[in-house]
Short mmCIF file of C-alpha atoms and ligand atoms in Angstrom, two decimals:
data_model
loop_
_atom_site.label_atom_id
_atom_site.label_comp_id
_atom_site.label_asym_id
_atom_site.label_seq_id
_atom_site.Cartn_x
_atom_site.Cartn_y
_atom_site.Cartn_z
CA MET A 8 77.72 76.77 -51.94
CA ALA A 9 80.29 74.11 -52.83
CA GLU A 10 79.04 71.40 -55.17
CA GLY A 11 79.09 67.87 -53.72
CA PRO A 12 80.57 64.98 -55.70
CA LEU A 13 78.22 63.65 -58.41
CA HIS A 14 77.40 59.95 -58.00
CA MET A 15 76.95 59.08 -61.63
CA PRO A 16 77.39 55.51 -62.81
CA THR A 17 80.69 55.46 -64.59
CA GLN A 18 81.38 53.02 -67.43
CA ILE A 19 84.89 51.86 -67.79
CA HIS A 20 85.38 49.99 -70.99
CA ASP A 21 87.92 47.28 -71.07
CA ASP A 22 89.00 46.18 -74.51
CA GLU A 23 89.20 42.56 -73.36
CA ASP A 24 85.61 42.54 -72.10
CA ILE A 25 82.69 41.85 -74.39
CA GLN A 26 80.19 44.67 -74.50
CA LYS A 27 76.65 43.36 -74.86
CA GLU A 28 73.95 45.24 -76.80
CA ASP A 29 71.97 46.12 -73.68
CA ASN A 30 75.06 47.64 -72.07
CA ILE A 31 75.85 44.76 -69.74
CA ARG A 32 79.51 43.86 -69.80
CA CYS A 33 80.43 40.19 -69.72
CA LEU A 34 83.58 39.68 -67.70
CA THR A 35 85.82 36.69 -67.92
CA THR A 36 86.51 35.48 -64.38
CA ARG A 37 90.12 35.02 -63.36
CA GLY A 38 89.57 32.85 -60.37
CA HIS A 39 87.15 30.70 -58.41
CA PHE A 40 84.14 32.46 -56.94
CA GLY A 41 81.89 29.52 -56.09
CA PHE A 42 78.71 30.51 -57.89
CA GLU A 43 79.21 27.52 -60.26
CA CYS A 44 77.57 25.62 -57.35
CA LEU A 45 74.29 27.55 -57.75
CA PRO A 46 72.58 24.57 -59.51
CA CYS A 47 73.61 22.32 -56.61
CA GLN A 48 72.04 24.78 -54.14
CA LEU A 49 68.78 24.65 -56.15
CA VAL A 50 68.84 20.87 -56.29
CA ASN A 51 69.46 20.61 -52.54
CA ARG A 52 66.79 23.07 -51.70
CA SER A 53 64.27 21.27 -53.95
CA ILE A 54 65.14 17.92 -52.37
CA GLN A 55 64.61 19.36 -48.91
CA GLN A 56 61.33 20.96 -49.84
CA GLY A 57 59.99 17.95 -51.67
CA PHE A 58 57.83 18.02 -54.78
CA THR A 59 54.16 18.26 -55.45
CA PHE A 60 52.34 16.95 -58.47
CA ASN A 61 48.62 17.10 -59.05
CA ILE A 62 46.89 14.82 -61.58
CA LEU A 63 43.31 15.08 -62.72
CA CYS A 64 41.84 11.87 -64.21
CA VAL A 65 38.76 12.46 -66.30
CA GLY A 66 36.95 9.44 -67.73
CA GLU A 67 33.84 7.29 -67.55
CA THR A 68 33.09 5.06 -64.58
CA GLY A 69 35.12 1.84 -64.73
CA ILE A 70 37.35 2.99 -67.58
CA GLY A 71 40.51 2.16 -65.67
CA LYS A 72 41.53 5.42 -63.93
CA SER A 73 42.43 3.94 -60.51
CA THR A 74 44.28 0.99 -62.10
CA LEU A 75 46.40 3.27 -64.31
CA ILE A 76 47.36 5.53 -61.37
CA ASP A 77 48.28 2.46 -59.33
CA THR A 78 50.33 1.15 -62.24
CA LEU A 79 52.04 4.52 -62.83
CA PHE A 80 53.21 4.79 -59.20
CA ASN A 81 53.47 1.02 -58.66
CA THR A 82 51.41 1.35 -55.50
CA ASN A 83 48.04 0.11 -54.48
CA LEU A 84 46.23 3.32 -53.59
CA LYS A 85 43.23 1.25 -52.56
CA ASP A 86 40.52 3.14 -54.41
CA LYS A 87 36.98 1.88 -54.16
CA LYS A 88 34.91 1.37 -57.28
CA SER A 89 32.25 4.00 -58.04
CA SER A 90 28.58 3.49 -58.65
CA HIS A 91 27.02 4.19 -62.04
CA PHE A 92 23.98 5.76 -60.44
CA TYR A 93 25.11 9.21 -59.43
CA SER A 94 22.78 12.00 -60.55
CA ASN A 95 25.68 14.41 -61.03
CA VAL A 96 29.34 14.32 -61.84
CA GLY A 97 31.56 14.57 -58.76
CA LEU A 98 35.27 14.58 -57.96
CA LYS A 99 37.23 12.36 -55.65
CA ILE A 100 40.33 14.05 -54.25
CA GLN A 101 43.08 12.05 -52.62
CA THR A 102 46.57 13.18 -51.50
CA TYR A 103 49.45 10.79 -50.95
CA GLU A 104 53.03 11.16 -49.77
CA LEU A 105 55.33 9.03 -51.90
CA GLN A 106 59.10 8.52 -51.66
CA GLU A 107 61.59 7.28 -54.23
CA SER A 108 65.21 7.15 -53.01
CA ASN A 109 65.41 10.34 -50.99
CA ILE A 110 62.91 12.29 -53.07
CA GLN A 111 59.55 13.08 -51.47
CA LEU A 112 56.55 13.56 -53.71
CA LYS A 113 53.23 14.92 -52.51
CA LEU A 114 50.85 13.50 -55.07
CA THR A 115 47.25 14.60 -55.37
CA VAL A 116 44.99 12.55 -57.60
CA VAL A 117 41.58 13.95 -58.50
CA LYS A 118 39.25 11.50 -60.26
CA THR A 119 35.86 12.05 -61.75
CA VAL A 120 32.99 10.13 -60.25
CA GLY A 121 29.85 9.31 -62.23
CA TYR A 122 31.28 10.89 -65.41
CA GLY A 123 29.30 9.86 -68.48
CA ASP A 124 26.52 8.15 -66.45
CA GLN A 125 23.87 10.85 -66.67
CA ILE A 126 21.25 10.95 -69.39
CA ASN A 127 21.76 14.70 -69.83
CA LYS A 128 25.52 15.11 -70.12
CA GLU A 129 25.52 18.76 -71.02
CA ALA A 130 26.84 20.09 -67.73
CA SER A 131 29.18 17.21 -67.00
CA TYR A 132 32.28 19.33 -67.51
CA GLN A 133 31.15 22.05 -65.08
CA PRO A 134 32.31 20.46 -61.77
CA ILE A 135 35.71 19.89 -63.38
CA VAL A 136 35.96 23.49 -64.59
CA ASP A 137 34.82 24.73 -61.17
CA TYR A 138 37.41 22.61 -59.34
CA VAL A 139 40.31 23.71 -61.57
CA ASP A 140 39.29 27.38 -61.19
CA ALA A 141 38.88 26.98 -57.44
CA GLN A 142 42.52 25.83 -57.12
CA PHE A 143 43.72 28.82 -59.19
CA GLU A 144 41.61 31.10 -57.03
CA ALA A 145 43.10 29.63 -53.82
CA TYR A 146 46.63 30.24 -55.19
CA LEU A 147 45.73 33.78 -56.25
CA GLN A 148 44.33 34.57 -52.79
CA GLU A 149 47.56 33.25 -51.24
CA GLU A 150 49.55 35.46 -53.59
CA LEU A 151 47.50 38.50 -52.72
CA LYS A 152 47.81 37.97 -48.94
CA ILE A 153 49.88 40.48 -46.94
CA LYS A 154 51.47 37.63 -45.01
CA ARG A 155 52.17 34.91 -47.54
CA SER A 156 53.34 31.45 -46.57
CA PHE A 157 54.30 29.77 -49.82
CA PHE A 158 56.60 27.35 -48.08
CA GLU A 159 53.79 25.76 -46.10
CA TYR A 160 51.16 26.36 -48.77
CA HIS A 161 49.96 23.21 -50.58
CA ASP A 162 49.71 24.19 -54.22
CA SER A 163 46.68 22.22 -55.42
CA ARG A 164 46.60 23.55 -58.98
CA ILE A 165 46.15 20.77 -61.46
CA HIS A 166 49.36 20.12 -63.42
CA VAL A 167 48.03 17.54 -65.84
CA CYS A 168 44.69 16.12 -66.93
CA LEU A 169 44.81 12.54 -68.11
CA TYR A 170 41.71 12.27 -70.30
CA PHE A 171 40.61 8.66 -70.67
CA ILE A 172 39.01 7.94 -74.03
CA SER A 173 36.75 4.91 -74.34
CA PRO A 174 38.34 2.25 -76.59
CA THR A 175 35.38 2.22 -79.02
CA GLY A 176 37.64 2.25 -82.07
CA HIS A 177 35.22 4.59 -83.84
CA SER A 178 35.43 8.21 -82.80
CA LEU A 179 35.35 10.53 -79.82
CA LYS A 180 32.08 10.99 -78.03
CA SER A 181 30.50 14.44 -78.00
CA LEU A 182 31.00 14.46 -74.20
CA ASP A 183 34.80 14.06 -74.74
CA LEU A 184 34.96 17.00 -77.16
CA VAL A 185 32.74 19.26 -75.07
CA THR A 186 34.71 18.60 -71.86
CA MET A 187 38.13 18.90 -73.46
CA LYS A 188 37.10 22.10 -75.26
CA ASN A 189 35.97 23.58 -71.95
CA ILE A 190 39.09 22.74 -69.99
CA ASP A 191 41.86 23.04 -72.59
CA SER A 192 42.66 26.62 -71.62
CA LYS A 193 42.87 25.79 -67.97
CA VAL A 194 44.90 22.60 -67.79
CA ASN A 195 47.47 20.51 -69.74
CA ILE A 196 45.44 17.71 -71.36
CA ILE A 197 47.10 14.42 -72.25
CA PRO A 198 44.62 12.18 -74.07
CA LEU A 199 44.79 8.45 -73.39
CA ILE A 200 43.06 5.56 -75.06
CA ALA A 201 42.02 3.51 -72.04
CA LYS A 202 42.08 -0.33 -71.95
CA ALA A 203 44.00 -0.30 -75.28
CA ASP A 204 44.34 -4.10 -75.01
CA THR A 205 40.74 -4.35 -76.18
CA ILE A 206 41.54 -3.02 -79.66
CA SER A 207 43.68 -4.67 -82.30
CA LYS A 208 46.93 -2.98 -83.35
CA ASN A 209 45.61 -1.99 -86.77
CA ASP A 210 42.40 -0.52 -85.41
CA LEU A 211 44.40 1.29 -82.74
CA GLN A 212 46.45 3.21 -85.28
CA LYS A 213 43.32 4.26 -87.24
CA PHE A 214 41.60 5.19 -83.99
CA LYS A 215 44.59 7.33 -82.91
CA SER A 216 44.61 9.32 -86.11
CA LYS A 217 40.82 9.68 -86.09
CA ILE A 218 41.00 11.11 -82.54
CA MET A 219 43.78 13.55 -83.45
CA ASN A 220 41.86 14.71 -86.55
CA GLU A 221 38.71 15.25 -84.49
CA LEU A 222 40.64 17.17 -81.82
CA ILE A 223 42.25 19.44 -84.43
CA SER A 224 39.01 20.03 -86.35
CA ASN A 225 37.20 20.91 -83.16
CA GLY A 226 40.00 23.27 -82.06
CA VAL A 227 40.82 21.34 -78.88
CA GLN A 228 44.28 22.24 -77.55
CA ILE A 229 46.09 19.29 -76.03
CA TYR A 230 49.41 19.45 -74.23
CA GLN A 231 52.41 19.36 -76.54
CA PHE A 232 55.64 17.96 -75.09
CA PRO A 233 58.18 20.79 -75.40
CA THR A 234 60.58 20.71 -78.31
CA ASP A 235 62.61 23.82 -77.44
CA ASP A 236 64.95 22.07 -75.04
CA GLY A 237 67.93 20.47 -76.82
CA THR A 238 68.11 17.52 -74.41
CA THR A 239 64.54 16.40 -74.82
CA ALA A 240 63.51 17.95 -78.14
CA GLN A 241 63.98 14.83 -80.26
CA VAL A 242 62.25 12.39 -77.93
CA ASN A 243 59.43 14.83 -77.18
CA SER A 244 58.68 15.58 -80.84
CA SER A 245 58.52 11.87 -81.65
CA ILE A 246 56.18 11.43 -78.68
CA ASN A 247 53.94 14.23 -79.89
CA GLU A 248 53.48 12.19 -83.05
CA LEU A 249 52.35 9.24 -80.93
CA LEU A 250 49.53 10.98 -79.10
CA PRO A 251 47.05 9.86 -77.83
CA PHE A 252 48.83 7.26 -75.69
CA ALA A 253 47.26 3.85 -75.87
CA VAL A 254 47.56 2.59 -72.30
CA VAL A 255 46.87 -0.59 -70.36
CA GLY A 256 46.86 -0.70 -66.58
CA SER A 257 47.34 -3.64 -64.36
CA MET A 258 48.81 -4.46 -60.94
CA GLU A 259 48.62 -8.15 -61.64
CA GLU A 260 52.01 -9.92 -61.69
CA VAL A 261 52.31 -12.47 -64.47
CA LYS A 262 55.11 -14.95 -65.26
CA VAL A 263 56.67 -14.55 -68.74
CA GLY A 264 59.44 -17.04 -69.17
CA LYS A 265 61.58 -16.63 -66.12
CA ARG A 266 60.51 -13.03 -65.47
CA ILE A 267 57.66 -11.76 -63.38
CA VAL A 268 56.10 -8.75 -65.13
CA ARG A 269 53.02 -6.67 -64.63
CA GLY A 270 50.42 -7.45 -67.23
CA ARG A 271 47.06 -8.88 -68.15
CA HIS A 272 46.63 -12.57 -68.70
CA TYR A 273 44.60 -13.75 -71.66
CA PRO A 274 43.92 -17.14 -73.14
CA TRP A 275 45.99 -16.10 -76.18
CA GLY A 276 48.89 -14.83 -74.13
CA VAL A 277 50.08 -12.09 -71.78
CA LEU A 278 49.86 -8.41 -72.38
CA GLN A 279 52.88 -6.82 -70.73
CA VAL A 280 52.09 -3.39 -69.40
CA GLU A 281 55.77 -2.27 -69.48
CA ASN A 282 56.52 -3.69 -72.92
CA GLU A 283 56.68 -0.87 -75.43
CA ASN A 284 55.59 -3.16 -78.24
CA HIS A 285 52.37 -3.95 -76.38
CA CYS A 286 51.23 -0.45 -75.32
CA ASP A 287 52.35 3.13 -74.68
CA PHE A 288 52.30 2.84 -70.87
CA VAL A 289 56.10 3.22 -70.41
CA LYS A 290 56.20 6.13 -72.74
CA LEU A 291 53.44 7.86 -70.82
CA ARG A 292 55.20 7.18 -67.51
CA ASP A 293 58.57 8.46 -68.82
CA MET A 294 57.05 11.56 -70.33
CA LEU A 295 54.95 12.31 -67.32
CA LEU A 296 57.22 11.59 -64.49
CA CYS A 297 60.80 11.51 -65.77
CA THR A 298 61.05 14.05 -68.58
CA ASN A 299 58.27 16.56 -68.44
CA MET A 300 56.87 16.85 -64.93
CA GLU A 301 58.67 20.16 -64.39
CA ASN A 302 57.46 21.46 -67.78
CA LEU A 303 53.86 20.48 -66.95
CA LYS A 304 54.16 22.42 -63.66
CA GLU A 305 55.79 25.35 -65.42
CA GLN A 306 53.01 25.46 -68.14
CA THR A 307 50.40 25.33 -65.41
CA HIS A 308 51.99 28.38 -63.73
CA ILE A 309 53.04 30.51 -66.70
CA GLN A 310 50.22 29.72 -69.08
CA HIS A 311 47.04 28.46 -67.46
CA TYR A 312 47.33 30.16 -64.02
CA GLU A 313 48.60 33.35 -65.68
CA CYS A 314 45.55 33.37 -67.96
CA TYR A 315 43.20 32.91 -64.95
CA ARG A 316 45.09 35.54 -62.88
CA ARG A 317 45.05 38.08 -65.74
CA SER A 318 41.35 37.76 -66.44
CA LYS A 319 40.51 37.83 -62.74
CA LEU A 320 42.60 40.92 -62.08
CA GLN A 321 41.21 42.61 -65.22
CA LYS A 322 37.70 41.91 -64.03
CA MET A 323 38.62 43.54 -60.72
CA GLY A 324 39.70 46.65 -62.74
CA PHE A 325 43.53 46.25 -62.57
CA THR A 326 45.58 47.07 -65.64
CA ASP A 327 49.20 47.54 -66.52
CA VAL A 328 48.73 50.57 -68.80
CA GLY A 329 46.42 53.58 -68.57
CA PRO A 330 44.17 54.95 -71.30
CA ASP A 331 47.08 56.89 -72.78
CA ASN A 332 49.09 53.65 -73.00
CA HIS A 333 51.47 54.70 -70.21
CA PRO A 334 52.36 52.20 -67.52
CA VAL A 335 50.36 52.70 -64.35
CA SER A 336 51.42 51.65 -60.82
CA PHE A 337 49.35 49.66 -58.37
CA GLN A 338 49.13 52.76 -56.24
CA GLU A 339 47.71 54.78 -59.15
CA ILE A 340 45.17 52.10 -59.95
CA TYR A 341 44.20 51.94 -56.30
CA GLU A 342 43.78 55.71 -56.14
CA THR A 343 41.75 55.75 -59.39
CA LYS A 344 39.54 52.88 -58.16
CA ARG A 345 39.06 54.63 -54.84
CA GLN A 346 38.12 57.89 -56.61
CA GLU A 347 35.82 55.95 -58.96
CA PHE A 348 34.22 54.24 -55.99
CA TYR A 349 33.84 57.59 -54.18
CA ASP A 350 32.28 59.17 -57.26
CA GLN A 351 29.99 56.23 -57.65
CA CYS A 352 28.91 56.54 -54.02
CA GLN A 353 28.35 60.27 -54.45
CA LYS A 354 26.32 59.65 -57.60
CA GLU A 355 24.23 57.02 -55.89
CA GLU A 356 23.72 59.29 -52.86
CA GLU A 357 22.62 62.14 -55.15
CA GLU A 358 20.31 59.77 -56.96
CA LEU A 359 18.85 58.52 -53.67
CA LYS A 360 18.39 62.09 -52.42
CA TRP A 361 16.66 63.11 -55.71
CA ARG A 362 14.46 60.00 -55.56
CA PHE A 363 13.59 60.78 -51.92
CA MET A 364 12.68 64.33 -52.79
CA GLN A 365 10.54 63.14 -55.69
CA ARG A 366 8.69 60.76 -53.37
CA VAL A 367 8.22 63.52 -50.80
CA LYS A 368 6.82 65.80 -53.50
CA GLU A 369 4.49 63.11 -54.76
CA LYS A 370 3.30 62.38 -51.22
CA GLU A 371 2.85 66.15 -50.63
CA ILE A 372 0.68 66.40 -53.72
CA THR A 373 -1.35 63.32 -52.67
CA PHE A 374 -1.81 64.76 -49.17
CA LYS A 375 -2.87 68.12 -50.50
CA GLU A 376 -5.38 66.53 -52.83
CA ALA A 377 -6.73 64.40 -49.92
CA GLU A 378 -6.87 67.50 -47.73
CA LYS A 379 -8.80 69.39 -50.39
CA GLU A 380 -11.17 66.53 -50.84
CA LEU A 381 -11.78 66.44 -47.07
CA GLN A 382 -12.27 70.26 -47.02
CA ASP A 383 -14.82 70.11 -49.80
CA LYS A 384 -16.64 67.29 -48.09
CA PHE A 385 -16.60 69.31 -44.85
CA GLU A 386 -18.04 72.37 -46.62
CA GLN A 387 -20.73 70.27 -48.25
CA LEU A 388 -21.70 68.70 -44.88
CA LYS A 389 -21.68 72.16 -43.28
CA MET A 390 -24.05 73.53 -45.93
CA ALA A 391 -26.32 70.50 -45.61
CA GLN A 392 -26.34 70.97 -41.87
CA GLN A 393 -27.22 74.64 -42.22
CA GLU A 394 -30.01 73.80 -44.62
CA GLU A 395 -31.25 71.23 -42.14
CA ILE A 396 -31.11 73.80 -39.29
CA MET A 397 -33.05 76.32 -41.35
CA LYS A 398 -35.64 73.69 -42.26
CA LEU A 399 -35.98 72.78 -38.56
CA GLU A 400 -36.25 76.49 -37.59
CA GLU A 401 -39.08 76.86 -40.10
CA GLU A 402 -40.85 73.81 -38.76
CA ARG A 403 -40.45 75.14 -35.21
CA ARG A 404 -41.84 78.54 -36.14
CA GLN A 405 -44.78 76.86 -37.82
CA LEU A 406 -45.38 74.69 -34.77
CA GLU A 407 -45.18 77.67 -32.45
CA GLU A 408 -47.65 79.45 -34.65
CA GLU A 409 -49.97 76.46 -34.54
CA ILE A 410 -49.61 76.32 -30.68
CA ARG A 411 -50.42 79.98 -30.46
CA ASP A 412 -53.49 79.49 -32.70
CA PHE A 413 -54.45 76.55 -30.61
CA TYR A 414 -54.33 78.56 -27.37
CA LYS A 415 -56.26 81.36 -29.02
CA MET A 416 -58.92 78.90 -30.11
CA LYS A 417 -58.88 77.30 -26.70
CA ALA A 418 -59.36 80.63 -24.98
CA THR A 419 -62.21 81.55 -27.35
CA SER A 420 -63.89 78.18 -26.82
CA GLU A 421 -63.53 78.56 -23.06
CA THR A 422 -65.06 82.00 -23.20
CA LEU A 423 -67.89 80.65 -25.30
CA ARG A 424 -68.42 77.73 -22.97
CA ALA A 425 -68.49 80.08 -19.96
CA GLN A 426 -71.04 82.27 -21.74
CA LEU A 427 -73.04 79.24 -22.63
CA CYS A 428 -73.03 78.01 -19.05
CA THR A 429 -74.08 81.48 -17.80
CA ASN A 430 -76.91 81.61 -20.38
CA ILE A 431 -78.06 78.08 -19.41
CA LYS A 432 -77.99 79.08 -15.69
CA LYS A 433 -79.92 82.22 -16.46
CA ASP A 434 -82.51 80.20 -18.44
CA LYS A 435 -82.92 77.74 -15.56
CA ASP A 436 -83.35 80.48 -13.04
CA ARG A 437 -85.88 82.21 -15.26
CA LYS A 438 -87.91 78.97 -15.55
CA LYS A 439 -87.97 78.50 -11.80
N1 GTP B 501 41.14 -4.89 -70.18
C1 GTP B 501 41.48 -3.95 -69.34
N2 GTP B 501 40.86 -3.86 -68.17
C2 GTP B 501 41.28 -2.86 -67.33
C3 GTP B 501 42.30 -1.98 -67.63
N3 GTP B 501 42.48 -1.13 -66.58
C4 GTP B 501 41.57 -1.44 -65.68
N4 GTP B 501 40.83 -2.50 -66.10
C5 GTP B 501 39.73 -3.16 -65.39
O1 GTP B 501 38.58 -2.34 -65.47
C6 GTP B 501 37.87 -2.37 -64.21
C7 GTP B 501 37.71 -1.01 -63.65
O2 GTP B 501 38.97 -0.44 -63.39
P1 GTP B 501 39.19 0.76 -62.38
O3 GTP B 501 40.62 1.10 -62.41
O4 GTP B 501 38.56 0.49 -61.11
O5 GTP B 501 38.36 1.86 -63.16
P2 GTP B 501 37.97 3.32 -62.59
O6 GTP B 501 37.92 4.23 -63.83
O7 GTP B 501 38.91 3.74 -61.52
O8 GTP B 501 36.51 3.08 -62.04
P3 GTP B 501 35.70 4.01 -61.04
O9 GTP B 501 36.66 4.62 -60.08
O10 GTP B 501 34.78 3.06 -60.43
O11 GTP B 501 35.07 5.04 -61.92
C8 GTP B 501 38.65 -3.32 -63.33
O12 GTP B 501 38.12 -4.60 -63.35
C9 GTP B 501 40.06 -3.33 -63.90
O13 GTP B 501 40.73 -4.56 -63.71
C10 GTP B 501 42.97 -2.13 -68.86
O14 GTP B 501 43.87 -1.42 -69.24
N5 GTP B 501 42.50 -3.17 -69.69
MG1 MG B 502 38.49 4.34 -59.57
#
């Protein structure tokens, strides 16, 4: 049989081309292809699709969550004030469609309700953890679907958690540490000192370093602005030094000189929200919305969601490598799991059968014992009955004997009486 042509990948080395270590050749293009427009394609597609951003605000009732979100997006989201008398911590979830120039942003704001108002604050973090996990679960379920619809799917995973710290000036509350510790592996935490206008500048610096020391000593991981991207590395590393942000929120418009600014009016002057010498609001807004929104989303996907996904799939029995450290395919895992399940069913069936047989045997023994007991009782009764019959027979015999004797005596007495009558009659006749 004639041998067919061998389709082996041939490598032609060109001296001009650069040979990379992993055997991929880098070619220098000698004309226009058009793929330099790839970034534009991505930008256009992103603009068409719009963006989503999900913020979680955790902080005590009345700490300034709604005001800060309004100030960040320069919109009145018309959020009602919460009561201080909820028995449990809850979450208020609101989604808004915002537009800036031609960019659409689907913004979801999740705020705690009743946080810090309970006497027993131990489980206050639980509803937050449950909510964050539930969003990961929903995304995982979408990923695992046969027919996925990621274009229409509203990704509700939390991209950032703004943690509002009370401006006490002393230290973090134990509730702050417990909550942050429980959510730091699930969400990017950015700590904020709320209502920073209520602390003096000196105290604020001390408070900031106290908070950072407490977070470090308690092993709480907060979000670090990335320093591996040349364009943002410098500004991000200087911002990391500044954490936690000391923020002031206000939608009030105040006149300063000839300008109208947003700020808070005090007898001693005006605190301008967007003045970087007055507070860190602008820095927070720039970091959150201008510079690092994509990184926050990326971290959510590749770090926090990945962690959730991995542990969930591991719990379900999926793995990348087998016991011999060899990669295993999904099909192999499925087959192994199916076999394991089948074996388990078999084992349980055997166990059930064995238990059933044991029960039957036990019942059989019990029945036999009961039967024997009944038999013995029957024999006893039978004997007693026979004894009774014999006794009665004896009595009957005795009675019959007595009757016979009686008749004998009766006959004798009648004979005697007849003789007596005859004798009397004879005597009478003789006397006559
Ligand atoms: N001094 C000062 N007051 C603020 C600041 N931010 C908000 N407030 C005031 O604090 C009060 C509560 O603010 P909200 O924004 O409603 O607080 P919240 O955390 O959303 O409250 P709930 O949703 O009810 O839990 C309001 O009277 C605000 O004007 C701030 O930065 N400084
Ligand atoms: Mg509110």
